PDB file of C-alpha atoms in Angstrom:
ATOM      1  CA  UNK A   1      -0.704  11.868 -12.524  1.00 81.00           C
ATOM      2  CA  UNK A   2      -0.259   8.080 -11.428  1.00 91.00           C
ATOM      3  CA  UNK A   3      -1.355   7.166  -7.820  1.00 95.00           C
ATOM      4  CA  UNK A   4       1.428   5.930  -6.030  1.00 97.00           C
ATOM      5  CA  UNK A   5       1.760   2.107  -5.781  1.00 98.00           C
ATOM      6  CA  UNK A   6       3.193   0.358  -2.676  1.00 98.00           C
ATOM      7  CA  UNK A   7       4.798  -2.428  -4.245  1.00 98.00           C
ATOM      8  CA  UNK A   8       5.633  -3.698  -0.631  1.00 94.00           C
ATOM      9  CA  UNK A   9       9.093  -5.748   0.455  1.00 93.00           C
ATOM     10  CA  UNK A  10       8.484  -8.571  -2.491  1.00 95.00           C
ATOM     11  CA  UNK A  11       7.580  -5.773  -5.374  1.00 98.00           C
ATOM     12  CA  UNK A  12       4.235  -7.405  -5.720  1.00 98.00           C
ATOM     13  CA  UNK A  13       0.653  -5.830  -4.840  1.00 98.00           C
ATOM     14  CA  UNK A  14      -2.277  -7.732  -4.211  1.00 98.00           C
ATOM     15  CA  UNK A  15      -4.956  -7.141  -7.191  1.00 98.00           C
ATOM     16  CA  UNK A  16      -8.511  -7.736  -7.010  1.00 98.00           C
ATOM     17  CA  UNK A  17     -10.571  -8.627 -10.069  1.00 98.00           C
ATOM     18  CA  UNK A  18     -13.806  -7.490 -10.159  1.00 98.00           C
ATOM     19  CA  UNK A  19     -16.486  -8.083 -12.625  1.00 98.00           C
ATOM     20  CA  UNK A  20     -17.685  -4.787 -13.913  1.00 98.00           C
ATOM     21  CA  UNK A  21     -21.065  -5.615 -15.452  1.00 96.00           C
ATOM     22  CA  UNK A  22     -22.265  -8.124 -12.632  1.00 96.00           C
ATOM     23  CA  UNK A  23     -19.935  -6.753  -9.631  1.00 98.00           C
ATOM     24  CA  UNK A  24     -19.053 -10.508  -9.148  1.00 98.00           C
ATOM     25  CA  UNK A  25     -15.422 -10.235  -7.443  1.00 98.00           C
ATOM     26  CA  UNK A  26     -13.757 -12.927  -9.660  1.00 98.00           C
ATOM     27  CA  UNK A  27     -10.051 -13.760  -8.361  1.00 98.00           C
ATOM     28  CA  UNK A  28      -7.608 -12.310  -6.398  1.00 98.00           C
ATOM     29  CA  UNK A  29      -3.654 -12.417  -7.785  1.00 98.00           C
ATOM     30  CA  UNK A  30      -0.577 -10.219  -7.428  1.00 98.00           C
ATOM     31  CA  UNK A  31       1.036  -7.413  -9.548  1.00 98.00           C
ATOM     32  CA  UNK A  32       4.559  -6.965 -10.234  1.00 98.00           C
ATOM     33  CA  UNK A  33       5.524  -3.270 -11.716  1.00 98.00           C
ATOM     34  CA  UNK A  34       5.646  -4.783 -15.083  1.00 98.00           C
ATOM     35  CA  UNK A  35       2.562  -6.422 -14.827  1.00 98.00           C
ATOM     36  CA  UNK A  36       0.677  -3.326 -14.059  1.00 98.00           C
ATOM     37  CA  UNK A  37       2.599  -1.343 -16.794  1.00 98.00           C
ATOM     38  CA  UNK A  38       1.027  -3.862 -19.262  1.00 98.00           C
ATOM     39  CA  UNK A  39      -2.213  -3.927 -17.974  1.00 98.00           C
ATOM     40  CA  UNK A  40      -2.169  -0.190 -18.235  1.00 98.00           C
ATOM     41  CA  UNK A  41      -0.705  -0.672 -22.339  1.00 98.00           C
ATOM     42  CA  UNK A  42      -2.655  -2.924 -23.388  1.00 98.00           C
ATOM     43  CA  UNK A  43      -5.863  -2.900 -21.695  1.00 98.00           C
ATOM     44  CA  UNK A  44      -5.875  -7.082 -20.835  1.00 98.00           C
ATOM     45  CA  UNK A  45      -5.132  -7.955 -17.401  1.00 98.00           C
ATOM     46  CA  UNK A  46      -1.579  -8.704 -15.998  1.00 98.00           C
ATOM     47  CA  UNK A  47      -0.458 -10.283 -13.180  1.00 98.00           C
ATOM     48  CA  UNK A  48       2.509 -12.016 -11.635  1.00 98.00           C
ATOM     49  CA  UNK A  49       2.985 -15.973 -10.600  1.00 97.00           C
ATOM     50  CA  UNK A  50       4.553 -16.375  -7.164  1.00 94.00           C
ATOM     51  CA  UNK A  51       5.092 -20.119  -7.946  1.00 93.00           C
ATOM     52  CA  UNK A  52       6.457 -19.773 -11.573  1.00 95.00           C
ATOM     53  CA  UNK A  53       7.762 -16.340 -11.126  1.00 97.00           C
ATOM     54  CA  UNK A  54       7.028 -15.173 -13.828  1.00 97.00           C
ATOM     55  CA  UNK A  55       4.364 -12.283 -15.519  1.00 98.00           C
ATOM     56  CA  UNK A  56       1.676 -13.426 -17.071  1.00 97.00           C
ATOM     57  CA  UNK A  57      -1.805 -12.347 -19.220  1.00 98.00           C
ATOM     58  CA  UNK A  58      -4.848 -13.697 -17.895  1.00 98.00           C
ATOM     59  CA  UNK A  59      -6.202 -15.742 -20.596  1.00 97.00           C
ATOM     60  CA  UNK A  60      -3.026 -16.219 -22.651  1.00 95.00           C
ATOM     61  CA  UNK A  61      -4.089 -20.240 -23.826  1.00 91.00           C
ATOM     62  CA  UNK A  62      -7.456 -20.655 -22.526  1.00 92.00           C
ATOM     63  CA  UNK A  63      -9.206 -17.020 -24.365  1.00 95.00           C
ATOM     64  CA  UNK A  64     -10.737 -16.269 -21.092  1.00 97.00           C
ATOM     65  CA  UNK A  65      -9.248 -12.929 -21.132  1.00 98.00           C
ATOM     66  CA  UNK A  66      -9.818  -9.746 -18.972  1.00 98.00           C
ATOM     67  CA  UNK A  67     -10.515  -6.354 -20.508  1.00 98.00           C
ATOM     68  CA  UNK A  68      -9.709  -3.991 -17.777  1.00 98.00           C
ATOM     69  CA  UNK A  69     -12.000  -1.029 -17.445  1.00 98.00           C
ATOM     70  CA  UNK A  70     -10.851   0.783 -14.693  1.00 98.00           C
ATOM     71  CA  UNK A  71      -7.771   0.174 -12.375  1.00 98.00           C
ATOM     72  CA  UNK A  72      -8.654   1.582  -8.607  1.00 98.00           C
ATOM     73  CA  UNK A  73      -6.439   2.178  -5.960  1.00 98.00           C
ATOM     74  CA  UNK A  74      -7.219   1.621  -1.968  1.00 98.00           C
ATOM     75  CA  UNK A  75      -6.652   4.547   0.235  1.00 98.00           C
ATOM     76  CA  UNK A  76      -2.853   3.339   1.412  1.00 96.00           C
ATOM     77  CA  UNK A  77      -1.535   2.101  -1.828  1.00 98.00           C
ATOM     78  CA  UNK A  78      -1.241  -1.123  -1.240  1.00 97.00           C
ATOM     79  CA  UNK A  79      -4.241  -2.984  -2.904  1.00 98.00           C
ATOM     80  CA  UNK A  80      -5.563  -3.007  -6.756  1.00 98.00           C
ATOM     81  CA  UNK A  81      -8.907  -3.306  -7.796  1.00 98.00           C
ATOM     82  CA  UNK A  82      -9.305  -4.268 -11.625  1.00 98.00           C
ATOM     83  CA  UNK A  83     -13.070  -3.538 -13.282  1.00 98.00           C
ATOM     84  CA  UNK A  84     -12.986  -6.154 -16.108  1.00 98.00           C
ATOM     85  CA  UNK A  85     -15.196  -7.677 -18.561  1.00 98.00           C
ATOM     86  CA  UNK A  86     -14.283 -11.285 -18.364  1.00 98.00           C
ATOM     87  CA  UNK A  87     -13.942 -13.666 -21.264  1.00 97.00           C
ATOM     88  CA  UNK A  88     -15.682 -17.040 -20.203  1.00 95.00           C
ATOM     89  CA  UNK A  89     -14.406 -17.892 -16.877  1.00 96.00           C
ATOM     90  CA  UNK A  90     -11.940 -16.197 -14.317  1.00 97.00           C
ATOM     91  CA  UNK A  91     -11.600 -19.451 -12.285  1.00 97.00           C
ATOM     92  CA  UNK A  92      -9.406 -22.478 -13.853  1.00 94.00           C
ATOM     93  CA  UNK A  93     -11.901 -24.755 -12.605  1.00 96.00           C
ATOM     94  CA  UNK A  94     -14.295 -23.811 -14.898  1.00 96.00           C
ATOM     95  CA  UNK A  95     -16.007 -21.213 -12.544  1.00 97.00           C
ATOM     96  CA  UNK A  96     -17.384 -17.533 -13.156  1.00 97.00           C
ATOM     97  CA  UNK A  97     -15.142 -16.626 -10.110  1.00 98.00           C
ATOM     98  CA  UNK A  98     -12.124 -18.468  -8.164  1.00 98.00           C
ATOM     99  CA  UNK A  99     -14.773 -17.905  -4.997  1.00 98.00           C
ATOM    100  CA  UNK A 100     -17.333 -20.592  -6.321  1.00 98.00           C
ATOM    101  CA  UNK A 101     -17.141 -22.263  -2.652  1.00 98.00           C
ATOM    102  CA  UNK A 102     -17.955 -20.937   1.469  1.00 98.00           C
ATOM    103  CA  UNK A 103     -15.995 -21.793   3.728  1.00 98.00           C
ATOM    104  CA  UNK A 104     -17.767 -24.199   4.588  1.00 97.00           C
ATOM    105  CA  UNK A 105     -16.920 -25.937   1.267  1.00 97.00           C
ATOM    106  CA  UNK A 106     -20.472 -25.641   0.006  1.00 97.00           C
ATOM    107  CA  UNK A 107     -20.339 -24.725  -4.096  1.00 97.00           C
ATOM    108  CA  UNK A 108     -22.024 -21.902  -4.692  1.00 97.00           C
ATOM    109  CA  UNK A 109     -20.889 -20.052  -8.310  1.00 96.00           C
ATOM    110  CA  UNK A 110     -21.885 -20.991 -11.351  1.00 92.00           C
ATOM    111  CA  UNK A 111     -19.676 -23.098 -13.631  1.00 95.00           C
ATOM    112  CA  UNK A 112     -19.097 -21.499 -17.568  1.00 95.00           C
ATOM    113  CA  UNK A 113     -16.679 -23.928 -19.047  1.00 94.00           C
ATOM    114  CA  UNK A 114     -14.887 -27.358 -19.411  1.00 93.00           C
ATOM    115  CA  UNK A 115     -11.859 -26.868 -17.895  1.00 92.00           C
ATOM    116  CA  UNK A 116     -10.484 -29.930 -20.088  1.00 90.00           C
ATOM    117  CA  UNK A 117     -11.264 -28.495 -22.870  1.00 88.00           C
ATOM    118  CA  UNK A 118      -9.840 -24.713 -22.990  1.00 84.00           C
ATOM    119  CA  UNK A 119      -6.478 -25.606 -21.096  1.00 79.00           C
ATOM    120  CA  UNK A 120      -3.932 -26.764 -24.381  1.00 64.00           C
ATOM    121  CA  UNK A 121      -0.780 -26.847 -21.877  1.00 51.00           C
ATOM    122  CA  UNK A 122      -2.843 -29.843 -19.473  1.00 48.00           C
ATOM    123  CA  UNK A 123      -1.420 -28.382 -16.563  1.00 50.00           C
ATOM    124  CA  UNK A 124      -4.671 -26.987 -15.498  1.00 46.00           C
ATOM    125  CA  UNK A 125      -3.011 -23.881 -14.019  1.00 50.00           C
ATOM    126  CA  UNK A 126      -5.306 -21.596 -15.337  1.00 46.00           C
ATOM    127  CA  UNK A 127      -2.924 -19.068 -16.289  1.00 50.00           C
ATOM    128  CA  UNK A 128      -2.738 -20.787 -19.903  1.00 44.00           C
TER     129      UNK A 128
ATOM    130  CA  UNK B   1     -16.939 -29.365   6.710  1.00 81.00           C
ATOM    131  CA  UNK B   2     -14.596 -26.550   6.548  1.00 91.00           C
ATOM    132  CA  UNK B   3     -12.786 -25.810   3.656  1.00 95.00           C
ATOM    133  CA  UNK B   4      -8.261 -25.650   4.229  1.00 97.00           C
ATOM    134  CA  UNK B   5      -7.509 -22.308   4.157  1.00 98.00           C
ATOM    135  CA  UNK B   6      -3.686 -21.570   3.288  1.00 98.00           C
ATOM    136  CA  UNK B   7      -2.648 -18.643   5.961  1.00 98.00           C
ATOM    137  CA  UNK B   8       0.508 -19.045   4.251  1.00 94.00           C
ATOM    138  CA  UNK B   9       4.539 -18.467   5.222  1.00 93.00           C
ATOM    139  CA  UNK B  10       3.425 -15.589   7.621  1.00 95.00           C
ATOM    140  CA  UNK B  11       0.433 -17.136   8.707  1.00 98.00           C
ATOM    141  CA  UNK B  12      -2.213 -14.473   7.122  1.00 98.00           C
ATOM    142  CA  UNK B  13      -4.582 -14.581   4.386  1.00 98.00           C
ATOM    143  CA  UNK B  14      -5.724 -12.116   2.079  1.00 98.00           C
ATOM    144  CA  UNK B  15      -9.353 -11.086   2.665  1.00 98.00           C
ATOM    145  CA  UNK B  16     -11.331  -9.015   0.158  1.00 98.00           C
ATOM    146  CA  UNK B  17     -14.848  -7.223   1.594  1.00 98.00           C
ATOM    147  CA  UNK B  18     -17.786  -6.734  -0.526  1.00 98.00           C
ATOM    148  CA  UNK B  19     -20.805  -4.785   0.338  1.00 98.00           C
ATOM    149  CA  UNK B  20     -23.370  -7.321   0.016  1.00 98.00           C
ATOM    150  CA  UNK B  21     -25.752  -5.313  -1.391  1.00 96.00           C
ATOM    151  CA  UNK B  22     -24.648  -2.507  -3.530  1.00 96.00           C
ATOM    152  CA  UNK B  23     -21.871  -5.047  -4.992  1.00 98.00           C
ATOM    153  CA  UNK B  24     -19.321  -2.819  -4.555  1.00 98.00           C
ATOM    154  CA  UNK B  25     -15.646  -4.016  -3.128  1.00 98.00           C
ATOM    155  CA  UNK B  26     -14.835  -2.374  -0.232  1.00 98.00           C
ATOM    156  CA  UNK B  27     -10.999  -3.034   1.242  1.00 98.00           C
ATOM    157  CA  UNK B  28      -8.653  -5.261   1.451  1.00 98.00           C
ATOM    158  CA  UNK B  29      -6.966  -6.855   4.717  1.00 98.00           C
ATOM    159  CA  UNK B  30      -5.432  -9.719   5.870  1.00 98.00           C
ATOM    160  CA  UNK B  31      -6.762 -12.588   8.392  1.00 98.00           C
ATOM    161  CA  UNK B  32      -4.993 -14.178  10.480  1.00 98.00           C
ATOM    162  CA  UNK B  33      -6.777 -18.001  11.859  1.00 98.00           C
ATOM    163  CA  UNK B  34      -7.901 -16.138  14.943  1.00 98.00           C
ATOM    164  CA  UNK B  35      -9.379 -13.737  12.928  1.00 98.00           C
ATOM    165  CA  UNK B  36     -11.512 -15.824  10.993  1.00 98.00           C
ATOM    166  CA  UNK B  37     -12.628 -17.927  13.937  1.00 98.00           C
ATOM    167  CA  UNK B  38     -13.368 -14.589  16.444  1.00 98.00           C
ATOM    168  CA  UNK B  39     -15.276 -13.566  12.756  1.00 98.00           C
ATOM    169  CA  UNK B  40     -17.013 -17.127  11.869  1.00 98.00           C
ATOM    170  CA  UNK B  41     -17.770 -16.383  16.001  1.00 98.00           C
ATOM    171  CA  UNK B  42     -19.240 -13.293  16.411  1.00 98.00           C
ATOM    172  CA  UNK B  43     -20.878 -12.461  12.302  1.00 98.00           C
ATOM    173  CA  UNK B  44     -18.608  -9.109  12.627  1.00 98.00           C
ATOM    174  CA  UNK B  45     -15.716  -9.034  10.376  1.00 98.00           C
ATOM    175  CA  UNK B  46     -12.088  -9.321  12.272  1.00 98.00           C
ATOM    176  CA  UNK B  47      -9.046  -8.876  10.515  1.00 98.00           C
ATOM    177  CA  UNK B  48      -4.759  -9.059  11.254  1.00 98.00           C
ATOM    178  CA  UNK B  49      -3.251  -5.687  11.104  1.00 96.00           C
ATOM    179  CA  UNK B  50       0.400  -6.585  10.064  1.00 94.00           C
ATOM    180  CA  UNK B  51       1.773  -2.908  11.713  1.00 93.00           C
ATOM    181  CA  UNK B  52       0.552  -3.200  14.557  1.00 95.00           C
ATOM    182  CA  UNK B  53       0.692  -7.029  14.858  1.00 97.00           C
ATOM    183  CA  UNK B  54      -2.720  -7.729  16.439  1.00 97.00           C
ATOM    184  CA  UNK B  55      -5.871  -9.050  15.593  1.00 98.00           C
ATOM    185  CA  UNK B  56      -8.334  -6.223  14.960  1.00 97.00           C
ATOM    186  CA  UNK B  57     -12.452  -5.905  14.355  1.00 98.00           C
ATOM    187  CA  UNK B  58     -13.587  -3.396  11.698  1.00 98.00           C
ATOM    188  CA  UNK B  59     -15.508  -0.410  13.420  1.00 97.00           C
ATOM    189  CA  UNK B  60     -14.638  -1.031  17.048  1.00 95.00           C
ATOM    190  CA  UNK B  61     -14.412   2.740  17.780  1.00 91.00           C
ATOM    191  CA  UNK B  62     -15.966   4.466  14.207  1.00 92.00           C
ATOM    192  CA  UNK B  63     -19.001   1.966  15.017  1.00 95.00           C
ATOM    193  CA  UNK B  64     -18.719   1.128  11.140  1.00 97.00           C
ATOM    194  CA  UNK B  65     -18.870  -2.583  11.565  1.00 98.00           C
ATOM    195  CA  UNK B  66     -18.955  -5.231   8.583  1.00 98.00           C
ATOM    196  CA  UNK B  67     -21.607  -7.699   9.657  1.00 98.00           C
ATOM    197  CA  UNK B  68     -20.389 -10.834   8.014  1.00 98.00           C
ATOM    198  CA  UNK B  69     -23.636 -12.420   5.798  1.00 98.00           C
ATOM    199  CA  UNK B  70     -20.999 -15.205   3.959  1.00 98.00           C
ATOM    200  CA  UNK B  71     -17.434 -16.317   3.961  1.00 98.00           C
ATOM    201  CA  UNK B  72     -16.162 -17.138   1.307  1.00 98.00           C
ATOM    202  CA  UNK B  73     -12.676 -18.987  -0.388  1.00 98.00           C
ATOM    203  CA  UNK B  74     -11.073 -19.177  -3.478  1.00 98.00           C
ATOM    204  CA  UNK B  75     -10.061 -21.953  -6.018  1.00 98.00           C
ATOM    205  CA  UNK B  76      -6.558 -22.552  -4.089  1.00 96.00           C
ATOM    206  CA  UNK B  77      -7.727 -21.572  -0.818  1.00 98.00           C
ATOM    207  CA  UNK B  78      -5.371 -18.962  -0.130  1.00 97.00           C
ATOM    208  CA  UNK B  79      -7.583 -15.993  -0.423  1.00 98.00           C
ATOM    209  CA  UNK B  80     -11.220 -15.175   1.046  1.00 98.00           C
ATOM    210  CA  UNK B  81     -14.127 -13.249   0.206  1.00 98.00           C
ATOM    211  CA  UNK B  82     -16.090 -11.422   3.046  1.00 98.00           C
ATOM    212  CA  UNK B  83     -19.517 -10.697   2.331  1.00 98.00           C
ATOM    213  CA  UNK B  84     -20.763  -8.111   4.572  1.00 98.00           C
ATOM    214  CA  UNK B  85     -23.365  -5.068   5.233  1.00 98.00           C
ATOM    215  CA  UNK B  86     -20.964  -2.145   5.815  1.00 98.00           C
ATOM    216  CA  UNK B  87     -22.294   0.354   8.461  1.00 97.00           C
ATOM    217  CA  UNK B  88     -21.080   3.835   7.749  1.00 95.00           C
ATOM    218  CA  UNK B  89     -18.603   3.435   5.716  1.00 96.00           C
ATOM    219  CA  UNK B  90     -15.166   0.745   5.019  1.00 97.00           C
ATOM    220  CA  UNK B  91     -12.603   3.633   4.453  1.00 97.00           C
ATOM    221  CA  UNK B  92     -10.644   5.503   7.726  1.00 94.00           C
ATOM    222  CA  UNK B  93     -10.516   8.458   5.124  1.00 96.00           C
ATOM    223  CA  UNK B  94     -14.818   8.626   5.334  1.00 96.00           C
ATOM    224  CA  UNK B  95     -15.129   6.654   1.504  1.00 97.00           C
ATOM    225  CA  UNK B  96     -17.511   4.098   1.440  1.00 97.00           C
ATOM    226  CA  UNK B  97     -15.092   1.994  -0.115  1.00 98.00           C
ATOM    227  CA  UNK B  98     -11.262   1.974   0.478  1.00 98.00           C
ATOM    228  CA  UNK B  99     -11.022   1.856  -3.774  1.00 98.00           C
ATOM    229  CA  UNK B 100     -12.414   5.573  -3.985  1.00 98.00           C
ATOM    230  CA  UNK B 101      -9.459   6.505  -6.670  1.00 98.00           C
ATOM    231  CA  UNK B 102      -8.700   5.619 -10.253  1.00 98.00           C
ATOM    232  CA  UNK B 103      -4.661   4.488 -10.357  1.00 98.00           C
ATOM    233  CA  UNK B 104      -4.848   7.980 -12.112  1.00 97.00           C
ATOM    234  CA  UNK B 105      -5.562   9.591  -8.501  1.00 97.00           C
ATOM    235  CA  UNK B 106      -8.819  10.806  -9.660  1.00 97.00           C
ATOM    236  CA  UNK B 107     -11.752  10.409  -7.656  1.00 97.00           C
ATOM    237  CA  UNK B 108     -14.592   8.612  -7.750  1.00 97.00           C
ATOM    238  CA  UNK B 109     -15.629   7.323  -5.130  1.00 96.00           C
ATOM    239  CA  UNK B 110     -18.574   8.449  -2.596  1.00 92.00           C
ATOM    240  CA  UNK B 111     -17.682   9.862   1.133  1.00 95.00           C
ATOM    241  CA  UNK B 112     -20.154   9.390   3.626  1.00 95.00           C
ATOM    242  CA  UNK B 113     -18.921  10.462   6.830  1.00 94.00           C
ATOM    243  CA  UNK B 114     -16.403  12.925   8.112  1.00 93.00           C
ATOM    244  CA  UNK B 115     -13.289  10.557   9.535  1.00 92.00           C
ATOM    245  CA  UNK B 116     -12.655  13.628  12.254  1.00 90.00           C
ATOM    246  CA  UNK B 117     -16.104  13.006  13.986  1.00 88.00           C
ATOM    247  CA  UNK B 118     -15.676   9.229  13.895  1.00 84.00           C
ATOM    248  CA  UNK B 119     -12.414   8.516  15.121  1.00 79.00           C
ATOM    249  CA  UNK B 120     -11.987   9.230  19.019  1.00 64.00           C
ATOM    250  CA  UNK B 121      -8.555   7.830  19.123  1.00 51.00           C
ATOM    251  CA  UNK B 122      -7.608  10.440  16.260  1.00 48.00           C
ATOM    252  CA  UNK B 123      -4.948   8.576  14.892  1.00 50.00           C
ATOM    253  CA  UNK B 124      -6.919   8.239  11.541  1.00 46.00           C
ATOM    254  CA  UNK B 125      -6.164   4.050  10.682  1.00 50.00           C
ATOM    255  CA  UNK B 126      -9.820   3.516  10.427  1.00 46.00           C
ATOM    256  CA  UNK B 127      -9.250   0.162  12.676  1.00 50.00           C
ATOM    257  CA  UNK B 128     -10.778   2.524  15.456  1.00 44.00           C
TER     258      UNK B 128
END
């Protein structure tokens, strides 16, 4: 039995990535029903672009895929939690996580990789 | 310095809560700009319930505050990371964590209080 998924008015659910070995939370995206379908096939994490509209595979250009461990549900529906064992970097800045700053704009993560050098397309999306 | 945080078309950000300590992600909500300021304010986390359009603080009535040990924002600055020492626990439903279920509705996460003692306005949305 699948949990049930509140997809909300746009179709898209908010998914949190969440690093299952160090518990780091990594990035934050949305899921389209597709999106999740695939994660669920093929065990690499899915999401879907608001501003390309479009699905896409974390990690398609730059390798810094997701293996998703576990997909959690919140207690309304209406939130994902992916465990994942990150490839490299989840941040296309070159950072462990997207939340490498406070508010306060202070950096505080850890940076993994040369953003220049694992992003082929040069738009520096991250989404490869 | 404060970092720009996009509140986006409908004026509310995504905020993810993780227990400071155990590592583990707790819920997700949304935050409106009064919301984070009453939070920056006061070191208890406040959030924007979108059905009942009004600015809320977690625990009010349950007592199971988040007190607020970092804010933090992501990459694009349209989603923000609260880390926080839960009291009691996040979920209305008596979880410690709103993500207490695989998206295979099993299981798995811990409850650690009964929701019918904690609640005294017995409507059961955990926003007390």
């Amino acid at each position: 039995m699948t949990a049930d998924v509140d997809f909300g008015d746009d179709g898209l659910v908010p998914a949190v990535a969440q690093d299952t070995n160090s518990g780091e939370v990594l990035m934050m995206a949305y899921v389209s029903p597709a999106a999740l379908e695939r994660t669920r096939e093929t065990g690499r994490a899915h999401y879907y672009s608001r501003s390309r509209d479009e699905l896409w595979e974390k990690g398609a250009t730059s390798g810094h895929t997701q293996a998703v461990r576990e997909v959690r549900i919140d207690c309304d529906g209406d939130a994902l939690l992916y465990l994942v064992e990150q490839a490299g970097g989840a941040c296309h800045t070159g950072y462990h996580s997207c939340f490498y700053r406070t508010i306060d704009d202070e950096t505080v993560g850890e940076r993994v990789f040369d953003p220049d050098e694992a992003y082929g397309d040069g738009d520096g999306d991250g989404n490869g």
